[in-house]
PDB file of C-alpha atoms in Angstrom:
ATOM      1  CA  MET A  78      -0.936-102.352  98.277  1.00 61.00           C
ATOM      2  CA  ILE A  79      -0.741-104.844  96.142  1.00 59.00           C
ATOM      3  CA  ASN A  80      -2.847-106.559  98.261  1.00 72.00           C
ATOM      4  CA  ILE A  81      -5.235-104.214  98.074  1.00 77.00           C
ATOM      5  CA  PHE A  82      -5.174-104.643  94.373  1.00 78.00           C
ATOM      6  CA  LYS A  83      -6.173-108.443  94.628  1.00 78.00           C
ATOM      7  CA  ASN A  84      -9.191-107.419  97.217  1.00 81.00           C
ATOM      8  CA  LEU A  85     -10.572-105.123  95.465  1.00 86.00           C
ATOM      9  CA  SER A  86      -9.973-107.832  91.847  1.00 85.00           C
ATOM     10  CA  LEU A  87     -12.147-110.531  94.373  1.00 85.00           C
ATOM     11  CA  ILE A  88     -14.739-108.653  95.925  1.00 89.00           C
ATOM     12  CA  ILE A  89     -15.793-107.407  92.080  1.00 90.00           C
ATOM     13  CA  ILE A  90     -15.452-111.099  90.486  1.00 91.00           C
ATOM     14  CA  ILE A  91     -17.899-112.214  93.772  1.00 90.00           C
ATOM     15  CA  SER A  92     -19.564-109.924  92.234  1.00 92.00           C
ATOM     16  CA  THR A  93     -19.688-111.023  89.326  1.00 93.00           C
ATOM     17  CA  CYS A  94     -20.570-114.151  89.828  1.00 92.00           C
ATOM     18  CA  LEU A  95     -23.412-113.483  92.325  1.00 93.00           C
ATOM     19  CA  TYR A  96     -25.307-111.303  90.644  1.00 92.00           C
ATOM     20  CA  LEU A  97     -24.498-114.168  87.717  1.00 92.00           C
ATOM     21  CA  GLY A  98     -26.032-116.743  89.675  1.00 91.00           C
ATOM     22  CA  LEU A  99     -29.052-114.925  90.279  1.00 92.00           C
ATOM     23  CA  TRP A 100     -30.189-114.154  86.824  1.00 90.00           C
ATOM     24  CA  GLN A 101     -29.935-117.794  86.207  1.00 89.00           C
ATOM     25  CA  MET A 102     -32.154-118.294  88.677  1.00 90.00           C
ATOM     26  CA  ASP A 103     -34.415-115.565  87.516  1.00 88.00           C
ATOM     27  CA  ARG A 104     -34.211-116.661  83.938  1.00 84.00           C
ATOM     28  CA  ALA A 105     -35.155-120.549  85.418  1.00 84.00           C
ATOM     29  CA  GLU A 106     -38.541-118.425  87.123  1.00 85.00           C
ATOM     30  CA  GLU A 107     -39.026-117.162  83.726  1.00 81.00           C
ATOM     31  CA  LYS A 108     -39.014-120.572  82.201  1.00 79.00           C
ATOM     32  CA  ILE A 109     -40.755-122.444  84.569  1.00 82.00           C
ATOM     33  CA  LYS A 110     -44.098-119.832  84.031  1.00 80.00           C
ATOM     34  CA  ILE A 111     -44.184-119.650  80.268  1.00 75.00           C
ATOM     35  CA  GLN A 112     -44.726-123.879  80.594  1.00 79.00           C
ATOM     36  CA  ASN A 113     -47.248-123.187  83.698  1.00 78.00           C
ATOM     37  CA  ASP A 114     -48.475-120.461  80.359  1.00 76.00           C
ATOM     38  CA  PHE A 115     -48.172-123.555  77.987  1.00 78.00           C
ATOM     39  CA  ILE A 116     -50.030-126.484  80.234  1.00 77.00           C
ATOM     40  CA  GLU A 117     -52.830-124.175  81.514  1.00 73.00           C
ATOM     41  CA  GLN A 118     -53.775-123.201  77.787  1.00 76.00           C
ATOM     42  CA  VAL A 119     -52.879-125.474  75.171  1.00 80.00           C
ATOM     43  CA  SER A 120     -56.814-127.164  76.835  1.00 80.00           C
ATOM     44  CA  LYS A 121     -58.955-124.702  76.562  1.00 85.00           C
ATOM     45  CA  ASP A 122     -61.015-124.173  73.643  1.00 89.00           C
ATOM     46  CA  TYR A 123     -60.704-121.189  70.696  1.00 91.00           C
ATOM     47  CA  ILE A 124     -61.599-117.974  71.755  1.00 91.00           C
ATOM     48  CA  ASN A 125     -61.557-114.607  68.436  1.00 91.00           C
ATOM     49  CA  VAL A 126     -59.293-112.585  68.993  1.00 89.00           C
ATOM     50  CA  GLN A 127     -61.548-109.725  68.724  1.00 85.00           C
ATOM     51  CA  SER A 128     -62.659-110.929  72.194  1.00 85.00           C
ATOM     52  CA  ILE A 129     -59.543-110.902  74.203  1.00 84.00           C
ATOM     53  CA  ASP A 130     -57.822-108.123  76.159  1.00 78.00           C
ATOM     54  CA  ASP A 131     -54.969-106.385  74.840  1.00 75.00           C
ATOM     55  CA  ASN A 132     -52.302-108.577  77.049  1.00 81.00           C
ATOM     56  CA  PRO A 133     -53.250-111.410  76.318  1.00 87.00           C
ATOM     57  CA  VAL A 134     -51.725-114.915  78.238  1.00 86.00           C
ATOM     58  CA  ARG A 135     -49.490-116.937  76.183  1.00 86.00           C
ATOM     59  CA  TYR A 136     -50.541-120.084  74.403  1.00 88.00           C
ATOM     60  CA  THR A 137     -53.870-119.105  74.739  1.00 90.00           C
ATOM     61  CA  ARG A 138     -55.815-120.564  71.123  1.00 91.00           C
ATOM     62  CA  ILE A 139     -57.111-117.631  69.303  1.00 92.00           C
ATOM     63  CA  TYR A 140     -59.113-118.085  65.682  1.00 93.00           C
ATOM     64  CA  SER A 141     -60.460-115.091  63.634  1.00 93.00           C
ATOM     65  CA  ASN A 142     -62.030-115.006  59.880  1.00 92.00           C
ATOM     66  CA  GLY A 143     -59.163-112.090  57.845  1.00 92.00           C
ATOM     67  CA  LYS A 144     -57.409-111.829  55.341  1.00 93.00           C
ATOM     68  CA  PHE A 145     -53.198-111.980  54.346  1.00 94.00           C
ATOM     69  CA  LEU A 146     -52.049-109.502  52.987  1.00 93.00           C
ATOM     70  CA  GLU A 147     -48.327-108.912  51.261  1.00 90.00           C
ATOM     71  CA  PRO A 148     -46.025-108.324  52.191  1.00 91.00           C
ATOM     72  CA  TYR A 149     -45.196-111.112  53.729  1.00 92.00           C
ATOM     73  CA  PHE A 150     -41.394-111.385  56.788  1.00 93.00           C
ATOM     74  CA  LEU A 151     -38.901-113.512  57.025  1.00 92.00           C
ATOM     75  CA  LEU A 152     -37.750-114.226  60.123  1.00 91.00           C
ATOM     76  CA  ASP A 153     -33.442-114.858  59.744  1.00 89.00           C
ATOM     77  CA  ASN A 154     -31.586-117.721  61.555  1.00 85.00           C
ATOM     78  CA  ILE A 155     -34.398-120.142  62.225  1.00 87.00           C
ATOM     79  CA  VAL A 156     -33.219-123.770  62.588  1.00 88.00           C
ATOM     80  CA  PHE A 157     -35.027-127.204  62.284  1.00 88.00           C
ATOM     81  CA  ASN A 158     -33.604-129.634  62.150  1.00 88.00           C
ATOM     82  CA  ARG A 159     -29.451-128.717  61.574  1.00 86.00           C
ATOM     83  CA  LYS A 160     -30.642-126.718  58.532  1.00 88.00           C
ATOM     84  CA  ALA A 161     -30.436-123.547  58.508  1.00 87.00           C
ATOM     85  CA  GLY A 162     -34.076-121.379  57.662  1.00 90.00           C
ATOM     86  CA  TYR A 163     -36.508-118.818  57.620  1.00 92.00           C
ATOM     87  CA  SER A 164     -39.814-118.227  59.579  1.00 92.00           C
ATOM     88  CA  VAL A 165     -42.485-116.977  57.582  1.00 94.00           C
ATOM     89  CA  ILE A 166     -44.365-114.133  58.957  1.00 95.00           C
ATOM     90  CA  SER A 167     -47.107-112.869  57.501  1.00 95.00           C
ATOM     91  CA  PRO A 168     -50.205-110.035  58.396  1.00 95.00           C
ATOM     92  CA  PHE A 169     -53.334-110.713  58.963  1.00 95.00           C
ATOM     93  CA  LEU A 170     -55.944-108.427  58.164  1.00 93.00           C
ATOM     94  CA  LEU A 171     -59.319-108.380  60.022  1.00 89.00           C
ATOM     95  CA  ASN A 172     -61.408-104.870  61.126  1.00 84.00           C
ATOM     96  CA  ASN A 173     -58.315-102.401  60.247  1.00 86.00           C
ATOM     97  CA  LYS A 174     -56.086-103.867  61.939  1.00 91.00           C
ATOM     98  CA  ILE A 175     -53.201-106.186  61.712  1.00 94.00           C
ATOM     99  CA  LEU A 176     -52.657-109.826  63.150  1.00 94.00           C
ATOM    100  CA  LEU A 177     -49.571-111.304  62.377  1.00 95.00           C
ATOM    101  CA  VAL A 178     -49.760-114.696  62.178  1.00 95.00           C
ATOM    102  CA  ASN A 179     -46.221-116.882  61.922  1.00 95.00           C
ATOM    103  CA  ARG A 180     -46.985-119.667  59.159  1.00 95.00           C
ATOM    104  CA  GLY A 181     -43.844-121.500  60.343  1.00 93.00           C
ATOM    105  CA  TRP A 182     -40.389-122.449  58.961  1.00 94.00           C
ATOM    106  CA  VAL A 183     -39.419-123.036  55.830  1.00 93.00           C
ATOM    107  CA  GLU A 184     -36.013-123.716  54.703  1.00 89.00           C
ATOM    108  CA  ASN A 185     -32.965-121.686  53.570  1.00 83.00           C
ATOM    109  CA  TYR A 186     -31.560-123.050  50.516  1.00 72.00           C
ATOM    110  CA  SER A 187     -29.686-119.677  49.566  1.00 69.00           C
ATOM    111  CA  ARG A 188     -29.527-116.503  49.966  1.00 66.00           C
ATOM    112  CA  GLN A 189     -30.319-115.632  46.186  1.00 70.00           C
ATOM    113  CA  LYS A 190     -32.620-117.555  46.100  1.00 79.00           C
ATOM    114  CA  PHE A 191     -35.425-116.405  48.305  1.00 84.00           C
ATOM    115  CA  PRO A 192     -38.099-119.650  49.126  1.00 84.00           C
ATOM    116  CA  LEU A 193     -41.343-119.171  46.964  1.00 86.00           C
ATOM    117  CA  ILE A 194     -43.886-118.276  49.680  1.00 89.00           C
ATOM    118  CA  GLU A 195     -47.662-118.579  48.776  1.00 89.00           C
ATOM    119  CA  THR A 196     -50.466-115.582  49.725  1.00 90.00           C
ATOM    120  CA  PRO A 197     -53.509-116.906  49.664  1.00 88.00           C
ATOM    121  CA  SER A 198     -55.887-113.831  47.909  1.00 86.00           C
ATOM    122  CA  LYS A 199     -58.842-115.233  50.176  1.00 89.00           C
ATOM    123  CA  SER A 200     -61.293-114.744  53.379  1.00 91.00           C
ATOM    124  CA  ILE A 201     -60.472-117.724  55.428  1.00 91.00           C
ATOM    125  CA  LEU A 202     -60.139-118.597  59.575  1.00 94.00           C
ATOM    126  CA  ILE A 203     -57.344-119.230  60.924  1.00 94.00           C
ATOM    127  CA  LYS A 204     -56.410-120.910  64.660  1.00 93.00           C
ATOM    128  CA  GLY A 205     -53.198-120.958  66.050  1.00 92.00           C
ATOM    129  CA  TYR A 206     -51.657-119.788  69.628  1.00 92.00           C
ATOM    130  CA  ILE A 207     -50.166-116.319  70.671  1.00 90.00           C
ATOM    131  CA  LYS A 208     -46.383-115.724  71.101  1.00 89.00           C
ATOM    132  CA  TYR A 209     -44.364-113.010  72.123  1.00 87.00           C
ATOM    133  CA  PRO A 210     -42.242-111.874  69.723  1.00 81.00           C
ATOM    134  CA  MET A 211     -38.301-112.400  71.368  1.00 73.00           C
ATOM    135  CA  LYS A 212     -35.163-110.460  70.844  1.00 59.00           C
ATOM    136  CA  LEU A 213     -33.350-113.124  69.086  1.00 47.00           C
ATOM    137  CA  LEU A 214     -29.237-113.181  67.495  1.00 46.00           C
ATOM    138  CA  GLU A 215     -27.881-109.498  65.349  1.00 46.00           C
ATOM    139  CA  LEU A 216     -25.832-111.289  62.934  1.00 48.00           C
ATOM    140  CA  SER A 217     -26.872-108.012  61.154  1.00 50.00           C
ATOM    141  CA  ASP A 218     -26.355-104.264  61.890  1.00 52.00           C
ATOM    142  CA  SER A 219     -29.334-103.616  60.323  1.00 65.00           C
ATOM    143  CA  ASN A 220     -32.791-105.504  61.733  1.00 72.00           C
ATOM    144  CA  ILE A 221     -34.676-105.241  58.305  1.00 80.00           C
ATOM    145  CA  THR A 222     -33.495-105.689  54.271  1.00 81.00           C
ATOM    146  CA  GLU A 223     -34.592-103.008  52.555  1.00 77.00           C
ATOM    147  CA  ASN A 224     -35.761-104.827  49.475  1.00 79.00           C
ATOM    148  CA  LYS A 225     -39.325-107.458  49.287  1.00 80.00           C
ATOM    149  CA  PRO A 226     -38.818-109.992  49.867  1.00 83.00           C
ATOM    150  CA  TYR A 227     -38.441-108.791  53.835  1.00 88.00           C
ATOM    151  CA  VAL A 228     -35.489-110.085  55.951  1.00 89.00           C
ATOM    152  CA  ILE A 229     -35.561-109.373  59.448  1.00 89.00           C
ATOM    153  CA  GLN A 230     -33.434-110.445  62.537  1.00 86.00           C
ATOM    154  CA  ASN A 231     -36.341-109.516  64.998  1.00 85.00           C
ATOM    155  CA  LEU A 232     -39.989-109.397  64.989  1.00 86.00           C
ATOM    156  CA  ASP A 233     -40.629-105.526  65.829  1.00 87.00           C
ATOM    157  CA  ILE A 234     -43.579-104.647  66.062  1.00 89.00           C
ATOM    158  CA  ASP A 235     -43.677-101.321  65.821  1.00 89.00           C
ATOM    159  CA  GLN A 236     -41.326-101.502  62.598  1.00 89.00           C
ATOM    160  CA  ILE A 237     -43.638-103.205  60.380  1.00 90.00           C
ATOM    161  CA  SER A 238     -46.561-101.636  62.124  1.00 92.00           C
ATOM    162  CA  LYS A 239     -44.672 -98.387  60.228  1.00 91.00           C
ATOM    163  CA  ILE A 240     -44.084-100.886  56.552  1.00 90.00           C
ATOM    164  CA  LEU A 241     -47.838-101.564  56.704  1.00 91.00           C
ATOM    165  CA  ASN A 242     -48.776 -98.228  57.867  1.00 92.00           C
ATOM    166  CA  ARG A 243     -51.197 -99.963  59.557  1.00 92.00           C
ATOM    167  CA  ASP A 244     -51.756-100.841  63.220  1.00 92.00           C
ATOM    168  CA  VAL A 245     -50.843-104.230  65.160  1.00 92.00           C
ATOM    169  CA  TYR A 246     -50.739-106.100  67.249  1.00 92.00           C
ATOM    170  CA  SER A 247     -48.929-107.088  70.067  1.00 90.00           C
ATOM    171  CA  PHE A 248     -48.472-110.582  70.296  1.00 92.00           C
ATOM    172  CA  ILE A 249     -48.533-112.881  67.615  1.00 92.00           C
ATOM    173  CA  LEU A 250     -50.607-116.647  66.266  1.00 93.00           C
ATOM    174  CA  THR A 251     -48.806-119.242  66.054  1.00 92.00           C
ATOM    175  CA  LEU A 252     -50.479-121.507  63.239  1.00 94.00           C
ATOM    176  CA  ASP A 253     -51.815-124.492  64.661  1.00 91.00           C
ATOM    177  CA  LYS A 254     -50.055-128.060  62.896  1.00 89.00           C
ATOM    178  CA  GLY A 255     -51.480-128.481  59.196  1.00 89.00           C
ATOM    179  CA  SER A 256     -53.397-125.806  58.912  1.00 90.00           C
ATOM    180  CA  LYS A 257     -54.463-124.301  55.823  1.00 87.00           C
ATOM    181  CA  TYR A 258     -51.071-122.635  54.066  1.00 89.00           C
ATOM    182  CA  SER A 259     -49.123-122.986  56.572  1.00 92.00           C
ATOM    183  CA  TYR A 260     -45.447-124.462  56.517  1.00 92.00           C
ATOM    184  CA  GLN A 261     -43.073-126.287  58.796  1.00 92.00           C
ATOM    185  CA  PHE A 262     -44.153-126.810  62.567  1.00 89.00           C
ATOM    186  CA  ILE A 263     -42.336-126.619  64.696  1.00 87.00           C
ATOM    187  CA  THR A 264     -42.860-128.221  67.949  1.00 82.00           C
ATOM    188  CA  GLU A 265     -42.867-125.590  71.145  1.00 74.00           C
ATOM    189  CA  LYS A 266     -40.844-127.915  73.431  1.00 70.00           C
ATOM    190  CA  ASN A 267     -41.394-125.964  76.659  1.00 58.00           C
ATOM    191  CA  GLU A 268     -40.162-128.376  79.153  1.00 61.00           C
ATOM    192  CA  ASN A 269     -37.931-129.493  82.200  1.00 66.00           C
ATOM    193  CA  LYS A 270     -35.943-125.657  80.110  1.00 68.00           C
ATOM    194  CA  HIS A 271     -34.962-124.526  83.887  1.00 74.00           C
ATOM    195  CA  PHE A 272     -32.891-127.542  84.810  1.00 79.00           C
ATOM    196  CA  LYS A 273     -30.411-125.527  82.783  1.00 83.00           C
ATOM    197  CA  HIS A 274     -30.634-122.029  84.117  1.00 84.00           C
ATOM    198  CA  TYR A 275     -30.395-124.107  87.231  1.00 86.00           C
ATOM    199  CA  MET A 276     -27.529-126.343  86.806  1.00 89.00           C
ATOM    200  CA  TYR A 277     -25.718-122.861  85.730  1.00 89.00           C
ATOM    201  CA  ALA A 278     -26.612-121.070  88.954  1.00 89.00           C
ATOM    202  CA  GLY A 279     -24.865-123.315  90.455  1.00 91.00           C
ATOM    203  CA  GLN A 280     -22.602-123.310  88.890  1.00 93.00           C
ATOM    204  CA  TRP A 281     -21.659-119.616  89.416  1.00 91.00           C
ATOM    205  CA  PHE A 282     -22.725-119.492  93.063  1.00 91.00           C
ATOM    206  CA  LEU A 283     -19.694-122.277  94.003  1.00 93.00           C
ATOM    207  CA  PHE A 284     -17.339-120.114  91.379  1.00 92.00           C
ATOM    208  CA  THR A 285     -18.958-117.746  93.827  1.00 92.00           C
ATOM    209  CA  ILE A 286     -18.373-119.836  97.214  1.00 92.00           C
ATOM    210  CA  ILE A 287     -14.880-120.131  96.290  1.00 91.00           C
ATOM    211  CA  GLY A 288     -13.987-116.510  95.029  1.00 88.00           C
ATOM    212  CA  ILE A 289     -15.158-115.883  99.238  1.00 90.00           C
ATOM    213  CA  VAL A 290     -12.763-117.967 100.165  1.00 89.00           C
ATOM    214  CA  PHE A 291      -9.702-117.426  98.521  1.00 85.00           C
ATOM    215  CA  LEU A 292     -10.897-113.310  99.591  1.00 84.00           C
ATOM    216  CA  VAL A 293     -10.918-115.644 103.435  1.00 86.00           C
ATOM    217  CA  LEU A 294      -7.478-116.699 103.233  1.00 83.00           C
ATOM    218  CA  LEU A 295      -6.119-113.354 101.487  1.00 77.00           C
ATOM    219  CA  ASN A 296      -7.136-111.680 104.092  1.00 80.00           C
ATOM    220  CA  ARG A 297      -6.327-114.779 106.434  1.00 77.00           C
ATOM    221  CA  LYS A 298      -2.363-114.927 105.054  1.00 65.00           C
ATOM    222  CA  LYS A 299      -2.157-110.927 105.622  1.00 61.00           C
ATOM    223  CA  ASN A 300      -3.606-110.248 109.803  1.00 62.00           C
ATOM    224  CA  GLY A 301      -1.270-113.148 110.255  1.00 55.00           C
ATOM    225  CA  LYS A 302       1.711-111.434 108.728  1.00 57.00           C
ATOM    226  CA  ASN A 303       0.760-108.602 110.981  1.00 54.00           C
TER     227      ASN A 303
END
């Protein structure tokens, strides 16, 4: 009975390590795809956001004429130069549809005093590249605060669409560095991010092999006694 329990435990551990190794391999392939998209798109010309399809490739460079609207959103838990802060996300109206614009990073000085964010009132031309919302770590039970300025844990397109009562594009535009009405630009770091996932995968596969060795030795010992 004890040997059955040991075998079952080892099989569960081996299966878990193998799954985690394969998952890390998938993550590495995803990071390679992101890096390739960045390299491919960064050299292309800007195109009008209204001329692209519903699911454009990330890092596609786009431009648009329109107008910033209130309210803006502060995407929480963004660290830059070891300081906590927010990404400023502003709605941008064009032809009765909202494009969410990442205007850059601002420092979080205090939870009691939010940074002062300027929302220009005139129509302007903006340029940048496309990104899709990513799930971030949530440090609170609620994704969004009840009062303005809205502080959000994750950029939920449907939730923001309900607040603004308008249709919202499924992607966001990250303003180019040095753009007017932008804040601190955080440079994309896509190169070689897949290496760490290959390293983690190698560790999990090593644990898998060790588990298999223990499983073989356990059963060989049992058979020897028989």
